[in-house]
XYZ file of C-alpha atoms in Angstrom:
719
model
C 29.504 -14.828 25.916
C 31.463 -14.972 28.942
C 32.953 -12.990 31.751
C 36.089 -12.131 31.692
C 37.549 -9.559 35.278
C 41.389 -8.742 35.075
C 42.912 -10.194 38.492
C 44.388 -6.538 38.957
C 42.136 -4.575 38.084
C 38.614 -5.021 38.933
C 36.178 -3.362 36.206
C 32.962 -1.947 36.832
C 30.027 -4.635 34.905
C 29.408 -2.603 32.202
C 32.836 -2.405 31.376
C 33.397 -6.015 31.874
C 31.630 -6.664 29.147
C 32.104 -3.484 26.690
C 35.432 -5.138 26.859
C 34.326 -9.180 25.885
C 32.347 -7.526 23.710
C 35.682 -5.491 21.374
C 34.171 -6.847 18.628
C 31.084 -6.633 18.196
C 31.102 -3.106 19.896
C 33.726 -2.433 16.705
C 32.191 -4.366 14.015
C 28.492 -1.848 14.622
C 30.822 0.974 14.436
C 32.074 0.441 10.938
C 28.687 -0.051 10.439
C 27.430 2.526 11.533
C 30.372 4.830 10.191
C 29.471 3.329 5.897
C 25.743 3.463 7.093
C 25.468 6.462 8.643
C 28.548 9.084 7.439
C 29.490 8.217 4.781
C 25.987 7.772 3.474
C 24.988 10.644 4.766
C 27.482 12.867 3.192
C 26.611 11.616 0.113
C 23.070 12.602 -0.276
C 24.573 16.036 1.072
C 26.184 16.043 -2.041
C 24.360 15.109 -4.318
C 21.327 17.640 -2.836
C 21.302 20.694 -5.040
C 18.233 21.468 -2.550
C 19.293 21.267 1.113
C 19.837 24.760 1.276
C 15.959 25.631 1.311
C 14.996 23.483 4.396
C 18.244 22.621 7.014
C 16.699 19.961 8.490
C 15.177 18.097 5.848
C 17.661 15.848 4.319
C 18.414 14.532 7.819
C 14.735 13.944 8.476
C 14.007 12.082 5.298
C 17.543 9.821 5.136
C 16.986 9.556 8.975
C 14.208 10.454 10.309
C 11.064 8.947 11.114
C 9.858 7.485 7.338
C 12.415 6.464 6.381
C 12.775 3.334 5.863
C 16.307 3.306 5.857
C 17.348 4.254 9.429
C 14.855 1.228 10.410
C 16.881 -1.125 8.530
C 19.803 0.053 9.754
C 18.363 -0.186 13.432
C 16.852 -4.190 12.831
C 20.864 -5.102 12.282
C 21.883 -3.249 14.987
C 18.853 -5.086 16.957
C 19.422 -8.409 16.189
C 23.441 -8.067 16.086
C 23.621 -7.082 19.241
C 20.413 -9.338 20.537
C 21.794 -11.930 19.550
C 25.013 -12.670 20.402
C 24.052 -11.034 24.091
C 23.443 -14.583 25.692
C 24.947 -16.713 24.228
C 27.232 -18.152 26.263
C 23.647 -20.194 27.782
C 24.726 -23.021 25.026
C 27.975 -24.613 26.197
C 27.521 -26.308 29.877
C 30.783 -24.830 30.386
C 30.108 -21.245 30.467
C 27.048 -21.607 32.259
C 29.128 -24.059 34.528
C 31.471 -20.420 34.619
C 28.849 -17.541 34.853
C 27.362 -19.452 37.791
C 30.447 -19.614 39.776
C 30.593 -15.549 39.833
C 29.345 -13.558 42.212
C 26.395 -12.588 40.915
C 23.243 -13.009 41.035
C 21.593 -15.413 37.932
C 19.097 -11.457 37.608
C 20.870 -9.491 38.118
C 23.836 -10.258 35.173
C 20.361 -11.065 32.459
C 19.947 -7.529 33.748
C 23.421 -6.297 33.123
C 24.029 -7.717 29.967
C 20.252 -6.248 28.605
C 21.211 -2.736 29.382
C 25.307 -3.754 28.346
C 23.484 -4.101 24.539
C 21.227 -1.388 25.246
C 23.927 0.128 26.567
C 25.717 -0.073 22.396
C 23.286 1.066 20.791
C 22.556 3.928 22.021
C 26.319 5.218 22.518
C 27.024 4.549 19.119
C 24.457 5.600 17.001
C 23.775 8.399 19.611
C 27.481 9.860 18.514
C 25.989 9.318 14.632
C 23.665 11.098 14.420
C 25.244 13.944 16.261
C 27.909 14.080 14.097
C 25.422 13.465 11.408
C 24.232 17.054 12.966
C 26.619 18.521 12.395
C 27.699 18.331 8.785
C 24.744 18.732 8.013
C 25.178 21.729 9.670
C 27.574 22.378 7.560
C 26.568 21.997 4.266
C 22.820 24.051 5.097
C 23.026 25.472 8.423
C 20.457 25.423 11.127
C 21.988 23.924 13.673
C 19.674 23.168 15.659
C 16.715 22.264 13.728
C 18.353 19.544 12.363
C 19.463 18.764 16.328
C 15.693 19.100 16.729
C 14.843 16.902 13.616
C 17.504 14.414 15.317
C 16.540 13.930 18.205
C 13.327 12.170 17.553
C 14.397 10.401 14.713
C 17.226 9.084 17.956
C 14.397 8.396 20.249
C 11.788 7.164 18.202
C 14.421 4.473 16.707
C 15.170 4.188 19.866
C 12.271 2.897 21.342
C 11.995 0.169 17.628
C 15.419 -1.033 18.874
C 13.955 -1.989 22.191
C 11.256 -3.570 20.410
C 13.589 -5.651 18.178
C 16.475 -6.141 20.716
C 13.636 -8.049 23.474
C 12.770 -10.053 20.731
C 16.073 -11.118 20.035
C 16.637 -11.651 23.536
C 13.441 -13.685 24.664
C 14.965 -16.479 20.850
C 18.085 -16.816 23.409
C 16.365 -17.606 26.382
C 14.162 -20.162 25.153
C 16.286 -21.436 22.365
C 19.670 -24.052 22.731
C 21.646 -23.224 20.560
C 22.880 -20.459 18.437
C 21.451 -21.991 14.844
C 17.706 -22.564 16.968
C 18.187 -18.567 18.442
C 17.995 -17.357 14.691
C 15.556 -19.674 13.920
C 13.106 -18.275 16.565
C 14.427 -15.221 16.057
C 13.254 -15.194 12.577
C 9.750 -16.827 13.657
C 8.858 -14.231 16.212
C 10.201 -11.407 14.150
C 8.420 -12.585 11.585
C 5.507 -15.062 12.093
C 3.312 -12.507 12.309
C 3.278 -10.662 8.792
C 3.335 -14.700 6.925
C 0.160 -15.234 9.035
C -1.605 -10.927 7.262
C 0.206 -12.245 4.064
C -1.639 -15.708 4.016
C -5.083 -14.043 5.361
C -4.342 -11.825 2.835
C -3.535 -14.366 -0.484
C -6.714 -16.657 0.358
C -8.574 -13.269 0.871
C -7.320 -12.038 -2.539
C -8.108 -15.053 -3.124
C -11.117 -15.999 -2.727
C -13.203 -12.750 -1.785
C -14.698 -10.996 -4.763
C -15.430 -7.461 -2.416
C -11.384 -8.004 -0.843
C -8.879 -4.340 -0.739
C -6.039 -4.586 -0.752
C -6.008 -1.079 -1.189
C -2.374 0.195 -0.686
C -1.451 -2.987 0.482
C -3.747 -3.016 3.184
C -4.484 -6.245 4.263
C -8.196 -6.428 5.626
C -8.957 -10.058 6.302
C -11.799 -9.313 10.054
C -14.092 -6.991 8.991
C -12.105 -3.910 9.549
C -9.222 -1.710 8.239
C -6.672 -4.468 10.834
C -6.289 -6.644 13.207
C -5.731 -4.825 16.550
C -3.387 -6.778 17.822
C 0.583 -5.996 16.632
C 2.866 -8.580 17.635
C 6.313 -7.479 15.176
C 8.177 -4.486 15.519
C 9.014 -4.806 11.510
C 5.055 -5.248 10.361
C 4.354 -2.392 13.396
C 7.220 0.280 11.136
C 6.036 -0.677 7.685
C 2.423 0.210 8.384
C 3.487 2.938 9.997
C 5.538 4.021 7.050
C 2.839 2.746 4.729
C -0.109 5.405 6.334
C 1.751 8.309 7.427
C 1.126 10.489 3.886
C -2.475 9.473 4.602
C -2.884 10.856 7.887
C -1.299 13.690 10.447
C 2.025 12.757 11.137
C 1.939 12.462 14.821
C -1.459 10.130 15.433
C 0.024 7.640 13.477
C 3.984 8.015 14.466
C 2.617 7.826 18.834
C 0.289 5.096 18.476
C 3.313 3.369 16.897
C 6.038 3.805 18.920
C 3.490 3.709 21.906
C 3.403 -0.444 20.400
C 7.123 -1.045 20.151
C 7.425 0.224 23.177
C 4.775 -2.910 24.301
C 5.776 -4.584 22.283
C 9.281 -4.261 23.995
C 7.726 -4.961 27.266
C 6.156 -7.801 26.243
C 8.832 -10.334 25.336
C 11.953 -8.729 27.680
C 9.257 -10.179 30.627
C 8.670 -13.306 28.985
C 12.708 -12.603 28.262
C 12.858 -12.359 32.229
C 10.995 -15.146 33.559
C 11.790 -17.714 30.481
C 15.978 -17.248 31.907
C 14.522 -17.421 35.554
C 12.881 -21.000 34.457
C 15.785 -22.180 32.546
C 17.168 -25.039 33.701
C 21.090 -25.510 32.762
C 21.051 -28.613 31.523
C 19.433 -28.015 29.093
C 22.387 -26.350 27.681
C 22.605 -27.363 23.737
C 19.241 -28.658 23.159
C 16.843 -27.070 21.050
C 14.073 -25.678 22.263
C 14.290 -25.928 26.251
C 10.026 -25.105 27.271
C 8.569 -28.606 25.948
C 5.752 -26.175 25.618
C 7.531 -23.883 22.661
C 7.601 -26.698 20.424
C 4.097 -26.869 20.151
C 3.515 -23.936 19.922
C 5.842 -23.569 16.947
C 4.364 -27.213 14.907
C 1.410 -25.568 15.320
C 1.507 -22.005 13.895
C 4.827 -23.210 10.954
C 2.414 -26.364 10.746
C -0.872 -24.405 10.342
C -0.264 -22.060 7.843
C 2.475 -24.368 5.685
C -1.530 -26.463 5.508
C -2.967 -24.340 3.864
C -0.273 -22.320 1.104
C -0.107 -26.467 0.525
C -3.314 -27.350 0.334
C -3.549 -23.426 -1.888
C -0.633 -24.119 -3.964
C -1.696 -27.197 -5.251
C -5.718 -26.260 -6.352
C -3.512 -23.382 -8.572
C -2.198 -26.927 -10.609
C -5.664 -28.663 -11.047
C -7.843 -27.727 -14.311
C -11.392 -29.444 -12.620
C -14.760 -27.357 -11.427
C -14.735 -25.174 -8.001
C -16.202 -27.682 -5.715
C -13.658 -31.053 -7.224
C -10.990 -28.700 -6.286
C -11.882 -28.724 -2.495
C -10.409 -32.568 -2.800
C -7.246 -31.395 -4.538
C -7.359 -28.906 -1.274
C -7.411 -31.636 1.418
C -4.681 -33.489 -0.704
C -2.325 -30.855 -0.603
C -3.050 -30.191 3.079
C -2.341 -33.332 3.917
C 1.027 -33.872 2.592
C 1.675 -30.847 3.354
C 1.205 -30.878 7.007
C 2.503 -34.703 7.287
C 6.092 -33.452 5.933
C 6.667 -30.753 8.551
C 5.488 -31.523 11.333
C 8.197 -34.648 10.559
C 11.662 -31.624 10.404
C 9.477 -30.127 13.801
C 10.439 -33.754 15.093
C 13.812 -33.777 13.377
C 14.341 -30.661 14.671
C 13.239 -30.534 18.088
C 15.194 -34.252 18.980
C 17.928 -33.604 16.366
C 17.359 -37.287 15.234
C 15.663 -38.560 11.936
C 14.387 -41.551 13.714
C 11.838 -38.812 15.809
C 9.780 -38.024 12.554
C 6.734 -40.310 14.475
C 6.833 -38.678 17.708
C 4.045 -36.854 17.895
C 1.377 -37.882 14.683
C -0.859 -37.776 16.552
C -1.094 -33.612 16.815
C -0.948 -34.053 12.518
C -4.760 -34.392 12.324
C -5.282 -31.754 14.114
C -2.637 -28.987 12.488
C -4.608 -30.790 9.337
C -8.049 -30.344 9.839
C -6.846 -26.618 11.457
C -5.565 -25.515 7.571
C -8.395 -26.676 6.169
C -11.058 -25.145 8.585
C -9.426 -21.932 7.803
C -9.188 -21.992 4.086
C -12.635 -23.935 3.811
C -13.364 -20.526 5.907
C -12.308 -17.841 4.161
C -13.378 -20.145 0.076
C -16.780 -20.248 0.788
C -17.009 -16.909 2.996
C -18.251 -18.660 6.654
C -17.825 -15.004 8.503
C -20.138 -13.205 5.367
C -16.706 -10.827 4.363
C -18.551 -10.416 0.515
C -21.877 -9.179 1.496
C -20.896 -7.695 5.118
C -22.590 -4.165 5.136
C -21.970 -1.700 7.950
C -24.669 -0.084 10.559
C -26.039 3.127 8.606
C -25.528 4.208 12.168
C -21.564 2.507 12.489
C -21.221 5.025 10.431
C -19.120 8.185 10.704
C -19.560 8.925 6.928
C -17.598 7.715 3.770
C -16.104 7.611 0.928
C -15.616 6.379 -3.217
C -13.186 6.354 -5.853
C -12.164 4.631 -8.489
C -9.102 1.763 -8.570
C -7.393 2.831 -11.483
C -7.407 5.821 -11.086
C -4.292 8.480 -10.821
C -2.718 11.552 -9.494
C -0.049 13.597 -8.263
C -0.400 15.961 -5.436
C 1.478 17.707 -2.527
C -0.678 18.235 0.814
C -0.422 21.267 2.600
C 1.676 21.038 5.309
C 4.041 18.351 5.199
C 5.043 18.304 1.678
C 3.691 14.571 1.056
C 4.092 13.167 -2.335
C 0.611 9.966 -3.429
C 0.144 8.757 -6.436
C -3.411 7.202 -5.427
C -6.426 9.176 -7.002
C -7.967 6.531 -3.671
C -5.653 7.960 -0.985
C -6.503 12.137 -2.021
C -10.880 10.198 -2.224
C -9.931 9.285 1.320
C -7.607 11.684 2.463
C -10.773 14.476 1.900
C -14.347 12.995 0.841
C -16.489 13.051 3.929
C -19.376 11.238 2.200
C -22.149 11.511 4.767
C -25.626 10.232 2.850
C -24.726 7.205 4.270
C -28.318 5.455 3.553
C -27.248 6.018 -0.744
C -23.803 5.100 -0.122
C -24.880 1.780 1.063
C -27.061 1.882 -2.199
C -24.265 1.368 -4.093
C -22.352 -0.689 -2.402
C -25.650 -3.583 -1.585
C -25.287 -3.364 -6.534
C -21.997 -3.282 -6.609
C -20.684 -5.548 -3.299
C -23.695 -8.205 -5.458
C -22.243 -7.593 -8.427
C -18.215 -8.931 -8.163
C -20.076 -12.066 -5.785
C -22.216 -12.406 -9.748
C -19.244 -11.575 -11.503
C -16.548 -13.159 -9.078
C -18.148 -16.808 -7.744
C -20.409 -17.540 -10.699
C -23.286 -16.421 -8.015
C -25.380 -14.610 -10.204
C -28.609 -15.177 -8.236
C -27.529 -12.247 -6.004
C -27.681 -10.599 -9.897
C -28.683 -6.462 -8.906
C -32.143 -6.054 -9.860
C -32.320 -4.548 -14.054
C -28.870 -6.361 -14.239
C -28.429 -8.551 -17.209
C -25.495 -11.550 -17.011
C -25.216 -10.854 -20.742
C -24.487 -6.853 -19.611
C -21.453 -7.660 -17.826
C -19.273 -9.747 -20.571
C -18.378 -6.944 -22.706
C -15.887 -5.588 -21.777
C -15.726 -2.272 -19.683
C -19.158 -3.331 -18.457
C -18.455 -2.438 -14.807
C -17.056 0.443 -12.780
C -14.658 -1.333 -10.301
C -14.353 1.043 -7.685
C -13.120 2.091 -3.185
C -14.902 1.576 -1.029
C -14.014 2.976 2.283
C -17.186 3.299 5.435
C -15.074 6.009 8.292
C -17.149 3.338 11.394
C -17.627 5.308 14.366
C -15.467 3.536 16.437
C -12.137 4.997 14.698
C -12.071 1.871 12.194
C -12.368 1.868 8.539
C -14.172 -0.402 6.834
C -12.915 -1.425 3.309
C -13.998 -2.808 0.077
C -12.753 -3.697 -3.640
C -16.663 -3.716 -5.538
C -17.717 -3.727 -9.199
C -20.913 -1.671 -9.898
C -22.552 -1.996 -13.206
C -22.440 0.822 -16.177
C -26.053 0.445 -16.828
C -26.996 0.405 -13.343
C -29.968 3.544 -12.150
C -29.000 6.843 -11.778
C -31.367 7.703 -9.564
C -29.841 5.321 -7.523
C -25.932 6.874 -7.521
C -27.107 10.816 -8.158
C -26.994 11.487 -4.615
C -24.171 10.563 -3.847
C -21.670 12.054 -7.313
C -24.333 14.673 -7.066
C -23.414 14.999 -4.076
C -21.168 18.379 -2.444
C -18.936 15.581 -0.542
C -17.879 13.206 -3.632
C -17.591 16.257 -6.123
C -15.143 18.488 -3.887
C -12.355 15.345 -3.497
C -13.588 13.265 -7.067
C -12.505 16.601 -9.066
C -9.082 17.969 -5.742
C -10.954 21.284 -4.786
C -11.326 19.523 -1.389
C -7.008 21.621 -0.767
C -6.555 23.353 -4.088
C -6.991 26.778 -2.227
C -4.643 25.585 0.693
C -2.247 24.082 -2.296
C -1.523 27.556 -4.344
C -1.136 29.280 -1.182
C 1.393 26.995 -0.094
C 2.855 27.657 -4.009
C 2.004 31.271 -4.050
C 5.472 32.779 -5.533
C 7.778 29.597 -5.800
C 6.191 28.673 -9.367
C 4.846 29.425 -12.283
C 1.495 28.617 -12.752
C 0.931 27.885 -16.366
C -2.612 26.851 -17.547
C -2.407 23.580 -20.135
C -5.150 22.655 -22.938
C -4.953 19.123 -23.104
C -7.462 18.443 -25.940
C -5.637 20.952 -28.565
C -2.309 21.271 -26.745
C -2.853 24.966 -26.031
C -0.153 26.053 -23.135
C -0.664 29.316 -21.645
C 1.282 31.606 -18.083
C -1.878 33.011 -16.809
C -2.358 34.869 -13.289
C -2.753 33.999 -10.107
C -6.061 36.205 -11.174
C -7.147 33.900 -13.833
C -7.211 30.855 -11.882
C -9.041 32.294 -9.243
C -11.732 33.335 -11.094
C -11.685 30.058 -13.385
C -11.619 27.873 -10.205
C -14.484 29.931 -8.784
C -16.500 29.213 -12.809
C -15.469 26.143 -12.500
C -17.265 25.516 -9.040
C -20.108 27.102 -10.323
C -20.637 24.330 -13.356
C -20.308 21.461 -10.846
C -23.087 22.123 -9.142
C -24.895 20.508 -11.605
C -22.627 17.929 -12.708
C -23.776 14.200 -11.831
C -23.630 10.704 -12.318
C -25.399 11.249 -15.139
C -23.794 14.820 -16.670
C -20.299 12.441 -16.285
C -21.913 8.780 -17.492
C -24.142 10.739 -20.590
C -22.238 13.801 -21.899
C -19.320 14.391 -24.060
C -16.081 15.713 -22.714
C -14.641 18.772 -24.472
C -10.903 18.639 -23.322
C -9.241 19.050 -19.635
C -7.737 21.836 -17.548
C -4.253 21.116 -16.580
C -3.560 24.196 -14.122
C -0.090 23.574 -12.576
C 2.089 25.023 -10.736
C 5.922 24.290 -11.037
C 9.203 25.508 -9.704
C 12.510 25.062 -11.477
C 14.691 23.160 -9.169
C 11.836 19.884 -8.413
C 12.935 18.471 -5.176
C 10.075 15.768 -5.455
C 9.775 15.207 -1.378
C 10.284 18.833 -0.306
C 8.343 20.707 -3.133
C 5.402 22.090 -3.341
C 5.125 21.631 -7.286
C 1.604 20.463 -7.686
C -1.338 19.280 -10.960
C -4.524 20.376 -10.975
C -6.654 18.520 -13.903
C -9.634 18.053 -14.098
C -12.183 17.401 -17.685
C -14.701 20.227 -19.011
C -18.531 18.499 -20.103
C -20.902 20.795 -22.841
C -22.894 21.690 -19.927
C -20.213 23.221 -18.139
C -21.117 26.694 -19.867
C -19.692 28.973 -16.978
C -15.905 27.833 -17.316
C -15.708 27.560 -21.567
C -17.365 31.137 -21.425
C -14.555 32.096 -19.583
C -11.613 29.854 -20.989
C -12.719 31.051 -24.316
C -13.180 35.038 -22.943
C -9.536 35.247 -22.064
C -8.132 33.469 -25.248
C -6.671 30.106 -23.220
C -9.769 28.020 -25.965
C -10.249 27.868 -29.170
C -12.617 25.843 -31.273
C -10.867 25.524 -34.304
C -8.273 24.039 -33.120
C -9.992 20.646 -31.808
C -11.568 20.318 -35.305
C -10.220 17.763 -38.125
C -7.518 18.877 -40.762
C -8.826 19.533 -43.686
C -9.277 16.513 -46.943
C -6.845 18.258 -49.047
C -4.007 17.790 -46.256
C -4.639 14.017 -44.916
C -1.827 11.499 -46.557
C -3.050 8.723 -44.579
C -6.186 8.010 -43.077
C -6.727 4.451 -40.943
C -8.940 3.133 -38.874
C -8.136 0.666 -36.225
C -9.203 -0.923 -33.047
C -8.040 -3.818 -29.998
C -7.636 -5.694 -27.400
C -12.199 -5.870 -27.239
C -13.490 -7.739 -25.819
C -16.391 -9.686 -27.004
C -19.179 -12.296 -25.616
C -16.214 -12.683 -22.715
C -13.213 -13.469 -25.113
C -11.024 -10.404 -27.356
C -10.720 -10.884 -30.437
C -7.938 -10.165 -33.497
C -6.676 -6.182 -33.694
C -8.462 -5.058 -37.052
C -7.428 -2.551 -39.426
C -9.209 -0.709 -42.310
C -7.556 2.313 -44.637
C -9.736 4.638 -45.683
C -7.962 5.429 -49.047
C -11.530 6.985 -51.364
C -12.577 10.346 -50.782
C -15.909 9.867 -49.869
C -14.977 7.937 -46.699
C -13.229 10.211 -45.717
C -14.944 13.129 -45.730
C -18.205 10.610 -44.017
C -15.919 9.749 -41.978
C -14.473 13.775 -41.169
C -18.260 14.755 -40.311
C -18.606 12.511 -37.512
C -15.816 12.164 -35.577
C -14.474 13.273 -31.967
C -11.447 13.871 -29.965
C -10.159 10.792 -28.381
C -11.559 10.368 -25.077
C -8.769 11.346 -23.465
C -9.296 9.631 -20.021
C -7.238 10.485 -18.197
C -9.061 9.439 -14.285
C -10.716 12.653 -12.422
C -13.812 12.178 -14.373
C -15.091 9.485 -12.519
C -17.885 8.601 -14.634
C -16.166 7.842 -17.261
C -16.796 5.462 -18.880
C -15.633 4.338 -22.463
C -18.704 2.903 -23.862
C -19.364 5.975 -24.678
C -17.375 6.168 -27.383
C -16.924 3.487 -29.922
C -13.948 1.119 -29.251
C -12.617 1.894 -32.849
C -9.181 5.047 -33.362
C -8.491 6.713 -36.467
C -5.242 7.864 -36.951
C -5.304 10.576 -39.647
C -1.218 11.486 -40.916
C -1.008 14.781 -42.771
C 2.123 16.617 -43.318
C 2.662 18.709 -40.646
C 0.819 16.776 -37.277
C -1.044 13.230 -36.800
C -4.267 12.808 -34.958
C -6.071 10.859 -33.207
C -10.075 10.777 -32.906
C -12.687 8.268 -32.101
C -16.694 7.991 -33.151
C -20.011 9.078 -30.212
C -22.105 5.490 -29.361
C -24.005 4.628 -31.624
C -22.477 6.929 -34.858
C -20.105 4.755 -36.979
C -20.398 6.131 -40.642
C -21.612 3.421 -42.424
C -18.995 2.903 -44.205
C -17.320 1.575 -41.308
C -20.642 -0.938 -40.538
C -19.374 -4.112 -42.812
C -15.546 -4.227 -41.352
C -16.014 -3.538 -38.103
C -19.253 -5.329 -36.975
C -18.137 -8.120 -34.473
C -17.098 -4.455 -32.226
C -19.526 -1.732 -32.444
C -20.846 -1.698 -30.067
C -19.131 -3.866 -27.513
């Protein structure tokens, strides 16, 4: 970019800069018109619920929790940032700007402010027009303007961070191509490093937790230092559904602002001390070459060793040789390419060869430290005195619920536990954690010496032999520690009952923690419906009926613990639904509460019978004279560590059919709400019964298989 001024009209510095960047302003205006205004009109045109919440559409489309708005802002920041100082890459343009009647550093600041001004004006106008358009659809101009202003300020700080990093990339580079590569490195290096460490940890740590994308490498939930605004923003978007918005948004904005300040200061001094004669040289500062080479070489070396080990069929120990070979080859190639690029000379590939072994050794230290758990990740249990409270949840459980304040949806049972479960009995919790961590190490690493007392190796080789759970420690210092562990199904009830039988656990595990608030939010907006899953009996009910049902269910939960969940049969599931006719995923007050009814839940069962909602006869098997076909099958059953082929047996003999009808029970319909509902309560057999009117599915309780089936299914019964 050059600074051209007319001899007839003396323009202000900013106007002169704008005049010479007309092409950029035109391009960004076109992008804003399409990405903001046209797209926003299309969204509003298709939004059938916009009238109920005037500010919601602009908040969802361009708001602080909208990934789309940050994507557009990133494009603006990169385009403006990487075209601001490209005059530095040619000697002629460098000589020209030095001849201008303005100091070198003052000109740097003017160009920086010019880039900020371009974004601020174009985006500011776009937001105002969007607000007017939104108000024309739904009214509520003041609300929309307020939402738009907050969103605009959040995006402005994010822009500053990206823009400043791109400016830094330009001031330490000597060519346009290298400046683009440098910007990508500065923006994405943290994501790549975290992803690399996360991938290695996921591969080698037996208890590594990647719950919701949390790459928990250290003994806390994340690294404290954040250098990438892109990573910072992604984490904010990921975590906002779990916490109050302001508790996530404000720290995110502060981090982005600090990143912008640091990047600007570094760019300022890089620009100040940059030598003009280095124009055209790929990297202006020699030490930057070393930093780039080390970081890229180490990360590439780790991946080279890891990927080579994937193709190795040898044992765990000899794979180390393959990893070392992969690291060495990768580091040599990367370092050679780096030197060629730095010096624009193919013959330079041997320069600074002494750095290669150092980079290779660092790569080996990193990957083997993780592989052999030097930091003790897999056996780390926080001190009881350092823990505020805890939570535990099955990894594969899933629900959909609506929070009571902002209508946010989630599909993870673990998210609900993280938000609402606060177990105070840390000592009992850590007993479970130790068993789970030791079992995980035994299964994943073959460290059978860590196997908990009373648990045999043979008991862990069959399917459904463990509960895979997420553990969360909320530390008093504000950090969270996450672990994924395997708890043996035959773990002692005495160890599990203090935690699973606690009120703190049951309120969250059965999704009662915020049910009153949810119902208050949905009151009068939808239709209250009860569905008894096993019988298919759907009934519209009154609010008072739901209140009584919840009260009865809470009474029954007082007796619930791990023993009950593990040993008792489930009679069915209650599904309470409050649904509106016009369902809006983003702003709906709709929610569903689904819970199991155990044999001992006498208060709930009596209440449902009293209201005529629960009918025991509907769960009975069909009469034998109505049966057209009966078939018993099994599939995906693991025996001695391997799956066996599907077995199918058609029951044609009437005597055998009668014997089966006497022992079948409704098929276990586990929907993730009964935490300890293990399939080892039931045999891995499915009884399919077809009548002229309907089809039915049943199974057998463990150890209660009819004699007529014991021979054809001898290999799978009990597994």
